[in-house]
CSV table of C-alpha atoms and ligand atoms in Angstrom, one decimal:
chain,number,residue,atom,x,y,z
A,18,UNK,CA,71.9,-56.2,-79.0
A,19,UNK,CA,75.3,-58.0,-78.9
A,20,UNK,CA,78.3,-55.9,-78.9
A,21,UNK,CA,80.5,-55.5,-81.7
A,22,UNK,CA,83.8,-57.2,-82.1
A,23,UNK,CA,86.4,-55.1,-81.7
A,24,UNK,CA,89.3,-55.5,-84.0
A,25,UNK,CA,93.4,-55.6,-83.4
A,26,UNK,CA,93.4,-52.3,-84.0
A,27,UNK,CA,90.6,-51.3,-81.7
A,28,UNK,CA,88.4,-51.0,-84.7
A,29,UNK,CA,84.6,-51.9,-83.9
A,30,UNK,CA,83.4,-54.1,-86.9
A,31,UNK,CA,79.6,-54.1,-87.4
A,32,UNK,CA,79.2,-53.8,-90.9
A,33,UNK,CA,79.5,-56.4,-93.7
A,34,UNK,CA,79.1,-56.0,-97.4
A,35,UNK,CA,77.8,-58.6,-99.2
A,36,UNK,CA,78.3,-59.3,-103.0
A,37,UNK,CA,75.6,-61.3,-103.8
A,38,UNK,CA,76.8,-61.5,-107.9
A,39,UNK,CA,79.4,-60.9,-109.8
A,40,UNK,CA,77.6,-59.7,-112.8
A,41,UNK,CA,76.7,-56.8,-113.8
A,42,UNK,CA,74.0,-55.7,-116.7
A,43,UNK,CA,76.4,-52.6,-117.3
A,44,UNK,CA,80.1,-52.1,-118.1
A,45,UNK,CA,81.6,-49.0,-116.6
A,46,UNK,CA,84.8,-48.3,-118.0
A,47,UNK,CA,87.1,-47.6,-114.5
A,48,UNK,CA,85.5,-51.3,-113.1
A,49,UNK,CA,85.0,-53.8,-115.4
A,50,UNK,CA,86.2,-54.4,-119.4
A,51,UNK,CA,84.0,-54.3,-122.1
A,52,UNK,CA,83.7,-58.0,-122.3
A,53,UNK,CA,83.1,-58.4,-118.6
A,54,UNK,CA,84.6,-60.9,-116.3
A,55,UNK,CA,84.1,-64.5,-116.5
A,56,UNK,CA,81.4,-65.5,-114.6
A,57,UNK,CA,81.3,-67.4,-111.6
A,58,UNK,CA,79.5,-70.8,-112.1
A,59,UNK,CA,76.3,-71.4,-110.4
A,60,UNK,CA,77.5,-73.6,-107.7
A,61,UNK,CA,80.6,-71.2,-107.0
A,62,UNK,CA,77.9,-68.7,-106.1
A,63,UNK,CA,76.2,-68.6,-102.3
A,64,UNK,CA,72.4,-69.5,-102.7
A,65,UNK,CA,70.2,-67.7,-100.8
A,66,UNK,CA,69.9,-69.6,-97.7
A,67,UNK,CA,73.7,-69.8,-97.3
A,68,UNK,CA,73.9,-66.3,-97.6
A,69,UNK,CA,71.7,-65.8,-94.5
A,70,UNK,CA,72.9,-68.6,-92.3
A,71,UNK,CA,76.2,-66.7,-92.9
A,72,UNK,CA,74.8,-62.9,-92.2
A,73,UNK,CA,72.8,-64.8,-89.0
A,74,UNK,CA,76.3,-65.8,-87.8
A,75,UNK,CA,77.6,-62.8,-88.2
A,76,UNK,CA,74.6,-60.8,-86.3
A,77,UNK,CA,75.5,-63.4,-83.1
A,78,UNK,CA,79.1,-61.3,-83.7
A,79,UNK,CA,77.9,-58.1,-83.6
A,80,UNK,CA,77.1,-57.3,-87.2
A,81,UNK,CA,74.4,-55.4,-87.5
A,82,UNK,CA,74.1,-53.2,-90.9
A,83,UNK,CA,74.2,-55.1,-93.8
A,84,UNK,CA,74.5,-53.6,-97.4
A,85,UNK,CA,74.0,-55.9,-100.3
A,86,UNK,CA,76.2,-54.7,-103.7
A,87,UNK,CA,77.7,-56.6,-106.6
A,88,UNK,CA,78.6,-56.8,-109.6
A,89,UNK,CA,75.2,-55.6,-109.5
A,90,UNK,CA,72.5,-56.6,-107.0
A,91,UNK,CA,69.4,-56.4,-108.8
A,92,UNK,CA,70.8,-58.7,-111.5
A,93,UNK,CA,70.6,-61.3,-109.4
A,94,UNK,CA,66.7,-63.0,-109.6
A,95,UNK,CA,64.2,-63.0,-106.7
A,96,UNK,CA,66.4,-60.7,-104.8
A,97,UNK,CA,63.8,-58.9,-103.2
A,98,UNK,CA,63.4,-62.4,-101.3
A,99,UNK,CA,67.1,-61.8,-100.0
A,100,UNK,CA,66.4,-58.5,-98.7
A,101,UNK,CA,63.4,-60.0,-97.3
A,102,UNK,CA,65.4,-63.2,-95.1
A,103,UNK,CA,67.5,-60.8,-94.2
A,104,UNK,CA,65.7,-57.8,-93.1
A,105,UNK,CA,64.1,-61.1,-91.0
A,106,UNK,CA,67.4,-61.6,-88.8
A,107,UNK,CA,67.5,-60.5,-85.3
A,108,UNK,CA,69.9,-57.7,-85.0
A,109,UNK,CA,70.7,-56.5,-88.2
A,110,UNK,CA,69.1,-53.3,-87.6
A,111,UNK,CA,70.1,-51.5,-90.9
A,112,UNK,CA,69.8,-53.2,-94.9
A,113,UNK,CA,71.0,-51.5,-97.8
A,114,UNK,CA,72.2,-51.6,-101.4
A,115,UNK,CA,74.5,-50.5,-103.4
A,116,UNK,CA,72.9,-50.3,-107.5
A,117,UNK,CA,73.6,-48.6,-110.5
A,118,UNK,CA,69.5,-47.6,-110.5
A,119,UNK,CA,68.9,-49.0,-113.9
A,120,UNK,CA,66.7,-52.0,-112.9
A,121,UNK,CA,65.3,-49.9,-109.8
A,122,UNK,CA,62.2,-48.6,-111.3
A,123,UNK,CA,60.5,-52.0,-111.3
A,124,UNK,CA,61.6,-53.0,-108.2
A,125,UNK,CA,61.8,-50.5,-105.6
A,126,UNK,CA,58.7,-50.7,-103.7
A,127,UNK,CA,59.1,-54.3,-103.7
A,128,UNK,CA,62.3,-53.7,-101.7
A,129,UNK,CA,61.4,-51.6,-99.4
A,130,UNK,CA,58.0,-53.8,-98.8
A,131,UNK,CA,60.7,-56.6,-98.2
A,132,UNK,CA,63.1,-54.6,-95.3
A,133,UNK,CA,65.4,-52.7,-97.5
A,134,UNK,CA,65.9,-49.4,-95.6
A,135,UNK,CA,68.0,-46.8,-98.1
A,136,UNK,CA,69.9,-47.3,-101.5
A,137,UNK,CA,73.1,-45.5,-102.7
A,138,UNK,CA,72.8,-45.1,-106.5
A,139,UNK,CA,75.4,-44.9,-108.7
A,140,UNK,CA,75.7,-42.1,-111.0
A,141,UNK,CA,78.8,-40.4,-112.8
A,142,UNK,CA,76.9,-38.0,-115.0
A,143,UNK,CA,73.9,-35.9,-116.1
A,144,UNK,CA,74.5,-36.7,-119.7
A,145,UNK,CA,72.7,-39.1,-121.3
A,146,UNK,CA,75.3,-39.4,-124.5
A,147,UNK,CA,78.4,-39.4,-121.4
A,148,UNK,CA,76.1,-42.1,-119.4
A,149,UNK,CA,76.5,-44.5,-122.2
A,150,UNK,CA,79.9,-43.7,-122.5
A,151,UNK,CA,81.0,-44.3,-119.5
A,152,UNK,CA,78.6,-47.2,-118.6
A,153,UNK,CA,79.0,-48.4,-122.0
A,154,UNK,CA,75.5,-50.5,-121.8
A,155,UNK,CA,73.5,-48.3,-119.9
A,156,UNK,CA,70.8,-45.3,-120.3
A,157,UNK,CA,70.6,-42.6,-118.0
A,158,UNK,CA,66.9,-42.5,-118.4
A,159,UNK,CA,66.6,-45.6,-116.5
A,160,UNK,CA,68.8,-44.8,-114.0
A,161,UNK,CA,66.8,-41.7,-113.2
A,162,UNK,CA,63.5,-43.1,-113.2
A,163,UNK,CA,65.5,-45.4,-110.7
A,164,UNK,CA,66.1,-42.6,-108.4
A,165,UNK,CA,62.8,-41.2,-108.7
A,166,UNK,CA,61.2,-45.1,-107.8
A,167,UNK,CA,63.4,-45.6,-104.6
A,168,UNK,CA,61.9,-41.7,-103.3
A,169,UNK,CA,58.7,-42.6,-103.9
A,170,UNK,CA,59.0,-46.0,-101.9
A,171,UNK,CA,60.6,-44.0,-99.4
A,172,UNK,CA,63.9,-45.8,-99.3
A,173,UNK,CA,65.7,-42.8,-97.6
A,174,UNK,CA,68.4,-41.2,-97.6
A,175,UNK,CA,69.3,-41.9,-101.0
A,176,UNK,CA,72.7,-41.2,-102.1
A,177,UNK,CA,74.3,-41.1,-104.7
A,178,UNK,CA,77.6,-42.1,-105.6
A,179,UNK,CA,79.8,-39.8,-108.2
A,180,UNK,CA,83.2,-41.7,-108.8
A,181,UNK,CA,85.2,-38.3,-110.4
A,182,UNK,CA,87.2,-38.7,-113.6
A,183,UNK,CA,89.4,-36.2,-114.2
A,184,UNK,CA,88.7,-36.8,-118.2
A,185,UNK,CA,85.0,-38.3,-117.4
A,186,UNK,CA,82.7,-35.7,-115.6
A,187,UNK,CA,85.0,-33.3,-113.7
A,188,UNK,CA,83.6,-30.4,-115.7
A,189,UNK,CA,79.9,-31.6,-114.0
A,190,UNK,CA,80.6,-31.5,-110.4
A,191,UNK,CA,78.8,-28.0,-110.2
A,192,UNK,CA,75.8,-29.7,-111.5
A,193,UNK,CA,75.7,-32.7,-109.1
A,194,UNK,CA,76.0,-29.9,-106.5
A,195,UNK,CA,73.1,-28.0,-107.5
A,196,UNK,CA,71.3,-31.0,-107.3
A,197,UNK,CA,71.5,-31.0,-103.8
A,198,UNK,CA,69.8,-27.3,-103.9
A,199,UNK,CA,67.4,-27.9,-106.6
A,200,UNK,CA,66.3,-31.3,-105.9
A,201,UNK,CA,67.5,-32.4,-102.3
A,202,UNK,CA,70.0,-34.9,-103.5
A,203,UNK,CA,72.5,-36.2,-101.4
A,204,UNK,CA,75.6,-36.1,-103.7
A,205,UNK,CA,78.5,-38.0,-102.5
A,206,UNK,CA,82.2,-37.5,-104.7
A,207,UNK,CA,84.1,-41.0,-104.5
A,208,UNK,CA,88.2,-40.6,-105.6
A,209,UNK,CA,89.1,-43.0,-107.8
A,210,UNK,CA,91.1,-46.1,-106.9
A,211,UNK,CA,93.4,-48.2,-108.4
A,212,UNK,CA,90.8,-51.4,-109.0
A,213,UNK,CA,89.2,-52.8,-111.4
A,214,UNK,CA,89.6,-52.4,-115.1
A,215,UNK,CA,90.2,-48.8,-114.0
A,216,UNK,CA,93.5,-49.6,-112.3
A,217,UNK,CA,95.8,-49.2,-114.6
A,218,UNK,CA,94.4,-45.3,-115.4
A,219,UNK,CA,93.2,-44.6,-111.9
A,220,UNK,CA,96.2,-42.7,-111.4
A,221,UNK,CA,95.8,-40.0,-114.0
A,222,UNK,CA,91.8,-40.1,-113.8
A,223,UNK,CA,92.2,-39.3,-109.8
A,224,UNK,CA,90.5,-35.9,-108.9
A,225,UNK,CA,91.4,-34.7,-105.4
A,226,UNK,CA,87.9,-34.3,-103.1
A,227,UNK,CA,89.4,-30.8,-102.0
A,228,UNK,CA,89.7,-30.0,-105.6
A,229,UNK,CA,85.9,-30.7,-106.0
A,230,UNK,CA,85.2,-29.1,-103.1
A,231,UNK,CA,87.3,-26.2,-104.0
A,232,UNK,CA,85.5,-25.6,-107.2
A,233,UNK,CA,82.3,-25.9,-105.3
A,234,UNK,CA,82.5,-23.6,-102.7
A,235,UNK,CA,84.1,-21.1,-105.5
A,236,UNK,CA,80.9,-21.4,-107.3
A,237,UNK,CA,78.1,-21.9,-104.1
A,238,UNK,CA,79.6,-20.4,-101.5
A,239,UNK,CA,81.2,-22.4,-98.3
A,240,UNK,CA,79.7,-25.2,-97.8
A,241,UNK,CA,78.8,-26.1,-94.2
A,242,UNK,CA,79.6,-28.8,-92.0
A,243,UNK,CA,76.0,-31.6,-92.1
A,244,UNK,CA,75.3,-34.9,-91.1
A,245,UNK,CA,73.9,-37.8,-92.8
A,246,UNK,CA,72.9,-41.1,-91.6
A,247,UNK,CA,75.0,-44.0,-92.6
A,248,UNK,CA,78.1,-46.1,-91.7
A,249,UNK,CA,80.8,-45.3,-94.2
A,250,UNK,CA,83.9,-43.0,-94.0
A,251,UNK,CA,82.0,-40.1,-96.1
A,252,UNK,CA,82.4,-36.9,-94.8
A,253,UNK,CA,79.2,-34.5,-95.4
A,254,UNK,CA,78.5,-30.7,-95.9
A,255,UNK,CA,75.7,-28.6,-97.6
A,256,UNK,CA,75.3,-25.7,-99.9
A,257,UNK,CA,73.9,-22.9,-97.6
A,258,UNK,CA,69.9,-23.5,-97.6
A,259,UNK,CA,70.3,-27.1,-99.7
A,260,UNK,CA,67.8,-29.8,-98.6
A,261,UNK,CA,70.2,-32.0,-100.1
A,262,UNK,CA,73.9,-32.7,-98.7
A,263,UNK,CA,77.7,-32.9,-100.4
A,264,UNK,CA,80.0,-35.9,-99.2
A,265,UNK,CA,83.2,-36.4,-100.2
A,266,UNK,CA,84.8,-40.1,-99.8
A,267,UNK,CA,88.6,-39.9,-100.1
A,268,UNK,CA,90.3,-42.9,-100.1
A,269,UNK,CA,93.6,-41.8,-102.0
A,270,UNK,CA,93.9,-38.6,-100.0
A,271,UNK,CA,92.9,-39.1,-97.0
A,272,UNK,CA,92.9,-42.9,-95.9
A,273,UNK,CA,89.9,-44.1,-93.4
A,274,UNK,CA,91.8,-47.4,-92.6
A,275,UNK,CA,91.5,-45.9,-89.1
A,276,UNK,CA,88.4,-46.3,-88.7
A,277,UNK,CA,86.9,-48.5,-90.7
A,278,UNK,CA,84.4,-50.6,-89.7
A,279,UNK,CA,83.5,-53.9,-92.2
A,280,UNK,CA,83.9,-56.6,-93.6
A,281,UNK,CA,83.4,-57.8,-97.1
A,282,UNK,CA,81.6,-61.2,-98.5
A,283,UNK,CA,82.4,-62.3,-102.1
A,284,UNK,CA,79.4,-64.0,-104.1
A,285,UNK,CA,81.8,-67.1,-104.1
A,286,UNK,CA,81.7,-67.2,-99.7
A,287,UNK,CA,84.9,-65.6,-99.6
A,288,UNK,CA,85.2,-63.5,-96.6
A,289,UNK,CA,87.5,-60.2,-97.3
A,290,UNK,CA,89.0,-58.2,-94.0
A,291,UNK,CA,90.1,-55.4,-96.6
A,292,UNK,CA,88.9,-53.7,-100.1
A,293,UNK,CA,92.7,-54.6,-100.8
A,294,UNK,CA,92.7,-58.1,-99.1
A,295,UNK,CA,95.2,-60.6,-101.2
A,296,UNK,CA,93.3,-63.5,-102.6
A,297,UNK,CA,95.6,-65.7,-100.6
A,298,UNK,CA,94.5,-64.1,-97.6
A,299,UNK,CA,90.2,-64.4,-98.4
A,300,UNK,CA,89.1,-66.5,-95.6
A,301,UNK,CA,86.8,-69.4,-97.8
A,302,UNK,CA,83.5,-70.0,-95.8
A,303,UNK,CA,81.5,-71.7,-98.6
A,304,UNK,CA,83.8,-75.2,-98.1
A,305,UNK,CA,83.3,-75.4,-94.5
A,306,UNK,CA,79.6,-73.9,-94.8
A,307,UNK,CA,78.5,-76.8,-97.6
A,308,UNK,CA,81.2,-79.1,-95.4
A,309,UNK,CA,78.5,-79.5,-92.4
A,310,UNK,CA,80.5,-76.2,-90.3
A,311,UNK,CA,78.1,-75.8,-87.3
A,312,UNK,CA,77.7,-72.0,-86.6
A,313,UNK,CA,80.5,-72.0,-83.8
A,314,UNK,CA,83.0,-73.1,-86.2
A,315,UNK,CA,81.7,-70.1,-88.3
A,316,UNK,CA,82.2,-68.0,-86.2
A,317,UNK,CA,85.6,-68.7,-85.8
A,318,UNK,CA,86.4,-67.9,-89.3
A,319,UNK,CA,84.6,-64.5,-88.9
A,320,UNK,CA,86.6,-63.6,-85.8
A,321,UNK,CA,89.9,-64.8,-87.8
A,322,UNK,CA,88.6,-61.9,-90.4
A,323,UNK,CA,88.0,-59.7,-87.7
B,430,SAM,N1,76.9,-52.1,-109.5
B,430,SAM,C1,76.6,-51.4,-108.3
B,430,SAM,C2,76.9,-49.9,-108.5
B,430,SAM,O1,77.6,-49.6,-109.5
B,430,SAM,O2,76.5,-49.2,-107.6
B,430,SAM,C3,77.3,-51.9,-107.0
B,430,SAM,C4,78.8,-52.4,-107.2
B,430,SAM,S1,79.9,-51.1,-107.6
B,430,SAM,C5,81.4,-51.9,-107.7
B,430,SAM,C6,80.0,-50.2,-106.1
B,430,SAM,C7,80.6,-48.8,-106.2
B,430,SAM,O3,82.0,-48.9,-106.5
B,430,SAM,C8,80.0,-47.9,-107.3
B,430,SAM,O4,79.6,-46.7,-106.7
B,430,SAM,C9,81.1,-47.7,-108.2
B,430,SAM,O5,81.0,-46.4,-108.9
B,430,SAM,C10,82.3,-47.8,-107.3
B,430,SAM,N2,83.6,-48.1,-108.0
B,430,SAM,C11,83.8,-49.0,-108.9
B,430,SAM,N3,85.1,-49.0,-109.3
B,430,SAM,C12,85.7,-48.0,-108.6
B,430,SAM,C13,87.0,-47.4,-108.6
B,430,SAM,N4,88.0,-47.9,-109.4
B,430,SAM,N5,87.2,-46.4,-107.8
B,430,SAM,C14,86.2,-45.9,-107.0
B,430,SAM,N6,85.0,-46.4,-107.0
B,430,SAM,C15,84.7,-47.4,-107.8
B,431,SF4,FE1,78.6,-52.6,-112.9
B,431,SF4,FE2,78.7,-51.1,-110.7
B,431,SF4,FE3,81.0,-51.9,-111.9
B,431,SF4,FE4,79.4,-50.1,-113.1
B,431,SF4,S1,80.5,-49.9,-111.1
B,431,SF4,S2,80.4,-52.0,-114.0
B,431,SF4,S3,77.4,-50.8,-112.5
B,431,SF4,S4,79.5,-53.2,-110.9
């Protein structure tokens, strides 16, 4: 396996997330507006194959955990033959995907028959009539039967993701954490940050993960110190007894810049160091890439990102 790089800051980088649309099939209120954002043409977009010669450079570097997210991934047609080219590359050891669940159902086992490993599911609330609100396109039915399709193709560990809202679901984090007691969920509480179409409201919407966790162990007792396997800055603990585990990702309060560990690939090729990168600092790879860039020159522009 090849070593990965290590950064300026003595960060080992061995992760890369890659957008592979920037559409999504829903609209949730804290990322994108109700009209959505102007698509990206067609030939703005990476195809298929120059999304894995790009991934296959990247493995030479050291990459080896891939998770594919969007806009959302299972928008994009015949991705279950992405997961599959990819899951094919030597040394990417670890593929997963980021979804809102709502196309999952159908397309689950497929995924996992193709390499995908594990999925982290996006899911802000147990209520169906809340779930359209905040979504403003989606049912929570589907996203459920989502959940329920990715365990029984045993994409595992699911997780999923619960961006608090201190007006959205605050009053339901109780009931995500029961899940994790009732159902073996692994329930993960994301703090909101200031992107998006969120950004502007981020701010007052924010709800403190020690505040959740507060009102948690008030409720369920302490929770207790657990581990999960994945490769984000997530923090895990368990209700005494649960199956299922509690993560909190903190971004406001407590910064991971310390330790993070990816990189980011837009749907248009541009490579992002940072979450936050400015877009006069995205690295382009889809000129040189469609220029004739041999995979040396490549991987120059990766170890510029890195
Ligand atoms: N569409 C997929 C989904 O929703 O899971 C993948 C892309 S979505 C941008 C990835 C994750 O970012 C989701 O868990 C979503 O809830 C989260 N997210 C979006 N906007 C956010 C914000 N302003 N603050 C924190 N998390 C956010
Ligand atoms: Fe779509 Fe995911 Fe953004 Fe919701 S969070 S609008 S599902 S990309």
């Amino acid at each position: 396996m090849t070593t990965p790089h290590v950064d300026t800051n003595n960060r080992s980088i061995g992760y890369l997330r890659v957008s592979v649309t920037d559409r999504c099939n829903l609209r949730c209120v804290y990322c994108m507006p109700e009209e959505g954002v102007p698509p990206k043409s067609h030939a703005d977009v990476l195809r298929y194959e120059e999304i894995v010669r790009l991934v296959r450079v990247a493995a030479h570097l050291g990459i080896s955990k891939v998770r594919l997210t969007g806009g959302e991934p299972l928008v994009r047609r015949d991705i279950v033959a992405l997961v599959a080219m990819i899951a094919a590359i030597p040394g990417i050891d670890d593929l997963s995907m980021t979804t809102n669940g709502t196309l999952l159902a159908g397309l689950a086992g497929d995924l996992a028959r193709a390499g995908l490993r594990r999925v982290n599911i996006s899911l802000d609330t147990l209520n169906a009539d809340r779930f359209r609100a905040i979504t403003r396109l989606g049912r929570l039915e589907d996203t459920l039967a989502g959940i329920r399709a990715a365990a029984d193709a045993g994409l595992a560990p699911i997780k999923i993701n619960v961006v608090a809202a201190r007006d959205g679901n605050a009053d339901e984090v109780l009931a995500f954490a029961r899940r994790t007691v009732t159902d073996g969920w692994n329930v993960r509480f994301i703090e909101m940050m200031p992107l998006g179409a969120g950004a502007d409201s981020s701010a007052s919407q924010y709800v403190p993960s020690r505040e959740i966790r507060a009102n948690i162990e008030a409720e369920l007792g302490p929770l207790e110190a657990a581990v999960l396997p994945g490769n984000g800055p997530a923090r895990y603990w368990r209700v005494a007894g649960a199956s299922g585990t509690i993560g909190f990702i903190s971004p406001i309060s407590q910064h991971f810049c310390a330790t993070c560990n990816r990189l980011r690939l837009a749907s248009d090729g541009k490579l992002l160091p940072c979450l936050f990168t400015a877009p006069e600092a995205e690295i382009d790879l889809r000129s040189p890439l469609r220029a004739g860039a041999d995979d040396d020159a490549l991987a120059d522009l990766f170890r510029v990102a890195i």
